[in-house]
């Protein structure tokens, strides 16, 4: 039975690629009411290059998902906004701008990305943490936000510790302050905000990050993690060290009804993940949170 008070969804491409109808049916059957949709990662035969979107396509996807009781919470547009090759970087930017132009036709107000690396594949690169990289990111984000203001859309940035340009809550706050636009917001991933070397302090790090950024958080990724041989590895919710009752209590007290989007799941555990997360939610429903 659907949770009327919990906007629980999934990152759609985690449960396989397919047609819009196949994937919508898969998510709906499991009980989810919303999705994080990355077009070229989810849909078979949909390339990442810009130039393929149109109002007709976007509205077709929207209608198809609505048939299954789903809304699109976030359009995921994974780009490397500080790609070392200016030509490739410009292609990435144009793809994100295209998502911004058509987001409202999808019935969505949020287009999201991570913040990349000086390595072309977004892996670790020592120069990513440099002031030069931050300045380049600032320039790129400025272009995206300018378009978002024009089209009435939000750009959501997801900080990722250890490897990406915005690797901490403090850097995210700096970016927010420097851009200074109501159209730049935060996609909050509690696992991604935790540096591997500090994982034992993860509850403190997550709560401090949310306290700093919470006003600007517009969606939340929900996954878990384990540590193996000193390395942090993302796992499905309920398979690691995260306390989801504590997490839900903290987030929903400040952001009731916010989209909570499960990550790192697969088609064989899509139902189990829904059950685990809704059970965690049920345990806090009677507490003093504005649900």
PDB file of N, CA, C and O in Angstrom, residues 237-267:
ATOM      1  N   UNK A 237      19.886   0.483   0.657  1.00  0.00           N
ATOM      2  CA  UNK A 237      19.398   0.814   2.000  1.00  0.00           C
ATOM      3  C   UNK A 237      19.125  -0.444   2.823  1.00  0.00           C
ATOM      4  O   UNK A 237      18.524  -1.400   2.346  1.00  0.00           O
ATOM      5  N   UNK A 238      19.618  -0.423   4.073  1.00  0.00           N
ATOM      6  CA  UNK A 238      19.415  -1.552   4.962  1.00  0.00           C
ATOM      7  C   UNK A 238      20.523  -2.580   4.931  1.00  0.00           C
ATOM      8  O   UNK A 238      20.490  -3.552   5.695  1.00  0.00           O
ATOM      9  N   UNK A 239      21.537  -2.373   4.083  1.00  0.00           N
ATOM     10  CA  UNK A 239      22.636  -3.330   3.962  1.00  0.00           C
ATOM     11  C   UNK A 239      23.953  -2.771   4.486  1.00  0.00           C
ATOM     12  O   UNK A 239      25.014  -3.325   4.225  1.00  0.00           O
ATOM     13  N   UNK A 240      23.889  -1.659   5.210  1.00  0.00           N
ATOM     14  CA  UNK A 240      25.105  -1.040   5.714  1.00  0.00           C
ATOM     15  C   UNK A 240      24.915  -0.484   7.106  1.00  0.00           C
ATOM     16  O   UNK A 240      24.163  -1.024   7.910  1.00  0.00           O
ATOM     17  N   UNK A 241      25.585   0.651   7.377  1.00  0.00           N
ATOM     18  CA  UNK A 241      25.661   1.175   8.738  1.00  0.00           C
ATOM     19  C   UNK A 241      24.706   2.339   9.002  1.00  0.00           C
ATOM     20  O   UNK A 241      24.608   2.804  10.140  1.00  0.00           O
ATOM     21  N   UNK A 242      23.993   2.826   7.987  1.00  0.00           N
ATOM     22  CA  UNK A 242      23.127   3.991   8.176  1.00  0.00           C
ATOM     23  C   UNK A 242      21.915   3.653   9.046  1.00  0.00           C
ATOM     24  O   UNK A 242      21.320   2.584   8.909  1.00  0.00           O
ATOM     25  N   UNK A 243      21.561   4.598   9.905  1.00  0.00           N
ATOM     26  CA  UNK A 243      20.354   4.497  10.728  1.00  0.00           C
ATOM     27  C   UNK A 243      19.262   5.307  10.030  1.00  0.00           C
ATOM     28  O   UNK A 243      19.228   6.539  10.125  1.00  0.00           O
ATOM     29  N   UNK A 244      18.369   4.631   9.314  1.00  0.00           N
ATOM     30  CA  UNK A 244      17.389   5.344   8.502  1.00  0.00           C
ATOM     31  C   UNK A 244      16.278   5.973   9.336  1.00  0.00           C
ATOM     32  O   UNK A 244      15.674   6.959   8.909  1.00  0.00           O
ATOM     33  N   UNK A 245      16.010   5.439  10.502  1.00  0.00           N
ATOM     34  CA  UNK A 245      15.034   6.096  11.364  1.00  0.00           C
ATOM     35  C   UNK A 245      15.572   7.464  11.788  1.00  0.00           C
ATOM     36  O   UNK A 245      14.843   8.462  11.764  1.00  0.00           O
ATOM     37  N   UNK A 246      16.816   7.480  12.161  1.00  0.00           N
ATOM     38  CA  UNK A 246      17.447   8.750  12.545  1.00  0.00           C
ATOM     39  C   UNK A 246      17.497   9.711  11.358  1.00  0.00           C
ATOM     40  O   UNK A 246      17.217  10.900  11.494  1.00  0.00           O
ATOM     41  N   UNK A 247      17.840   9.175  10.184  1.00  0.00           N
ATOM     42  CA  UNK A 247      17.937  10.005   8.988  1.00  0.00           C
ATOM     43  C   UNK A 247      16.587  10.605   8.623  1.00  0.00           C
ATOM     44  O   UNK A 247      16.462  11.810   8.369  1.00  0.00           O
ATOM     45  N   UNK A 248      15.547   9.777   8.589  1.00  0.00           N
ATOM     46  CA  UNK A 248      14.213  10.271   8.258  1.00  0.00           C
ATOM     47  C   UNK A 248      13.741  11.287   9.284  1.00  0.00           C
ATOM     48  O   UNK A 248      13.121  12.297   8.936  1.00  0.00           O
ATOM     49  N   UNK A 249      14.016  11.014  10.547  1.00  0.00           N
ATOM     50  CA  UNK A 249      13.593  11.920  11.614  1.00  0.00           C
ATOM     51  C   UNK A 249      14.219  13.307  11.411  1.00  0.00           C
ATOM     52  O   UNK A 249      13.548  14.335  11.519  1.00  0.00           O
ATOM     53  N   UNK A 250      15.495  13.329  11.081  1.00  0.00           N
ATOM     54  CA  UNK A 250      16.212  14.591  10.904  1.00  0.00           C
ATOM     55  C   UNK A 250      15.702  15.349   9.673  1.00  0.00           C
ATOM     56  O   UNK A 250      15.399  16.551   9.753  1.00  0.00           O
ATOM     57  N   UNK A 251      15.569  14.650   8.559  1.00  0.00           N
ATOM     58  CA  UNK A 251      15.220  15.326   7.309  1.00  0.00           C
ATOM     59  C   UNK A 251      13.758  15.736   7.279  1.00  0.00           C
ATOM     60  O   UNK A 251      13.417  16.872   6.927  1.00  0.00           O
ATOM     61  N   UNK A 252      12.860  14.840   7.667  1.00  0.00           N
ATOM     62  CA  UNK A 252      11.434  15.136   7.560  1.00  0.00           C
ATOM     63  C   UNK A 252      10.958  16.157   8.586  1.00  0.00           C
ATOM     64  O   UNK A 252       9.922  16.784   8.395  1.00  0.00           O
ATOM     65  N   UNK A 253      11.715  16.339   9.659  1.00  0.00           N
ATOM     66  CA  UNK A 253      11.366  17.384  10.615  1.00  0.00           C
ATOM     67  C   UNK A 253      11.519  18.764   9.996  1.00  0.00           C
ATOM     68  O   UNK A 253      10.788  19.699  10.336  1.00  0.00           O
ATOM     69  N   UNK A 254      12.470  18.892   9.070  1.00  0.00           N
ATOM     70  CA  UNK A 254      12.718  20.176   8.417  1.00  0.00           C
ATOM     71  C   UNK A 254      12.094  20.247   7.031  1.00  0.00           C
ATOM     72  O   UNK A 254      11.681  21.318   6.576  1.00  0.00           O
ATOM     73  N   UNK A 255      12.036  19.097   6.350  1.00  0.00           N
ATOM     74  CA  UNK A 255      11.571  19.063   4.964  1.00  0.00           C
ATOM     75  C   UNK A 255      10.484  17.994   4.785  1.00  0.00           C
ATOM     76  O   UNK A 255      10.691  16.980   4.110  1.00  0.00           O
ATOM     77  N   UNK A 256       9.315  18.196   5.368  1.00  0.00           N
ATOM     78  CA  UNK A 256       8.247  17.202   5.202  1.00  0.00           C
ATOM     79  C   UNK A 256       7.859  17.051   3.735  1.00  0.00           C
ATOM     80  O   UNK A 256       7.858  18.020   2.987  1.00  0.00           O
ATOM     81  N   UNK A 257       7.574  15.825   3.346  1.00  0.00           N
ATOM     82  CA  UNK A 257       7.122  15.486   1.987  1.00  0.00           C
ATOM     83  C   UNK A 257       8.215  15.637   0.928  1.00  0.00           C
ATOM     84  O   UNK A 257       7.936  15.516  -0.266  1.00  0.00           O
ATOM     85  N   UNK A 258       9.446  15.884   1.326  1.00  0.00           N
ATOM     86  CA  UNK A 258      10.517  16.010   0.336  1.00  0.00           C
ATOM     87  C   UNK A 258      10.687  14.683  -0.407  1.00  0.00           C
ATOM     88  O   UNK A 258      10.421  13.610   0.143  1.00  0.00           O
ATOM     89  N   UNK A 259      11.092  14.741  -1.652  1.00  0.00           N
ATOM     90  CA  UNK A 259      11.326  13.515  -2.415  1.00  0.00           C
ATOM     91  C   UNK A 259      12.540  12.775  -1.854  1.00  0.00           C
ATOM     92  O   UNK A 259      13.634  13.326  -1.780  1.00  0.00           O
ATOM     93  N   UNK A 260      12.320  11.516  -1.469  1.00  0.00           N
ATOM     94  CA  UNK A 260      13.372  10.630  -0.964  1.00  0.00           C
ATOM     95  C   UNK A 260      13.571   9.534  -2.013  1.00  0.00           C
ATOM     96  O   UNK A 260      12.665   8.728  -2.249  1.00  0.00           O
ATOM     97  N   UNK A 261      14.735   9.501  -2.642  1.00  0.00           N
ATOM     98  CA  UNK A 261      14.956   8.664  -3.816  1.00  0.00           C
ATOM     99  C   UNK A 261      15.991   7.589  -3.528  1.00  0.00           C
ATOM    100  O   UNK A 261      17.180   7.883  -3.331  1.00  0.00           O
ATOM    101  N   UNK A 262      15.528   6.339  -3.465  1.00  0.00           N
ATOM    102  CA  UNK A 262      16.414   5.216  -3.142  1.00  0.00           C
ATOM    103  C   UNK A 262      17.418   4.987  -4.271  1.00  0.00           C
ATOM    104  O   UNK A 262      17.083   5.055  -5.450  1.00  0.00           O
ATOM    105  N   UNK A 263      18.648   4.694  -3.876  1.00  0.00           N
ATOM    106  CA  UNK A 263      19.759   4.468  -4.809  1.00  0.00           C
ATOM    107  C   UNK A 263      20.401   3.124  -4.545  1.00  0.00           C
ATOM    108  O   UNK A 263      20.216   2.518  -3.488  1.00  0.00           O
ATOM    109  N   UNK A 264      21.206   2.706  -5.520  1.00  0.00           N
ATOM    110  CA  UNK A 264      22.017   1.499  -5.376  1.00  0.00           C
ATOM    111  C   UNK A 264      21.188   0.257  -5.086  1.00  0.00           C
ATOM    112  O   UNK A 264      21.617  -0.640  -4.357  1.00  0.00           O
ATOM    113  N   UNK A 265      19.997   0.223  -5.669  1.00  0.00           N
ATOM    114  CA  UNK A 265      19.195  -0.985  -5.565  1.00  0.00           C
ATOM    115  C   UNK A 265      19.167  -1.656  -6.938  1.00  0.00           C
ATOM    116  O   UNK A 265      19.647  -1.098  -7.927  1.00  0.00           O
ATOM    117  N   UNK A 266      18.646  -2.833  -7.007  1.00  0.00           N
ATOM    118  CA  UNK A 266      18.529  -3.561  -8.269  1.00  0.00           C
ATOM    119  C   UNK A 266      17.117  -4.114  -8.376  1.00  0.00           C
ATOM    120  O   UNK A 266      16.349  -4.088  -7.411  1.00  0.00           O
ATOM    121  N   UNK A 267      16.778  -4.625  -9.547  1.00  0.00           N
ATOM    122  CA  UNK A 267      15.408  -5.070  -9.774  1.00  0.00           C
ATOM    123  C   UNK A 267      15.000  -6.217  -8.855  1.00  0.00           C
ATOM    124  O   UNK A 267      13.822  -6.358  -8.525  1.00  0.00           O
TER     125      UNK A 267
END
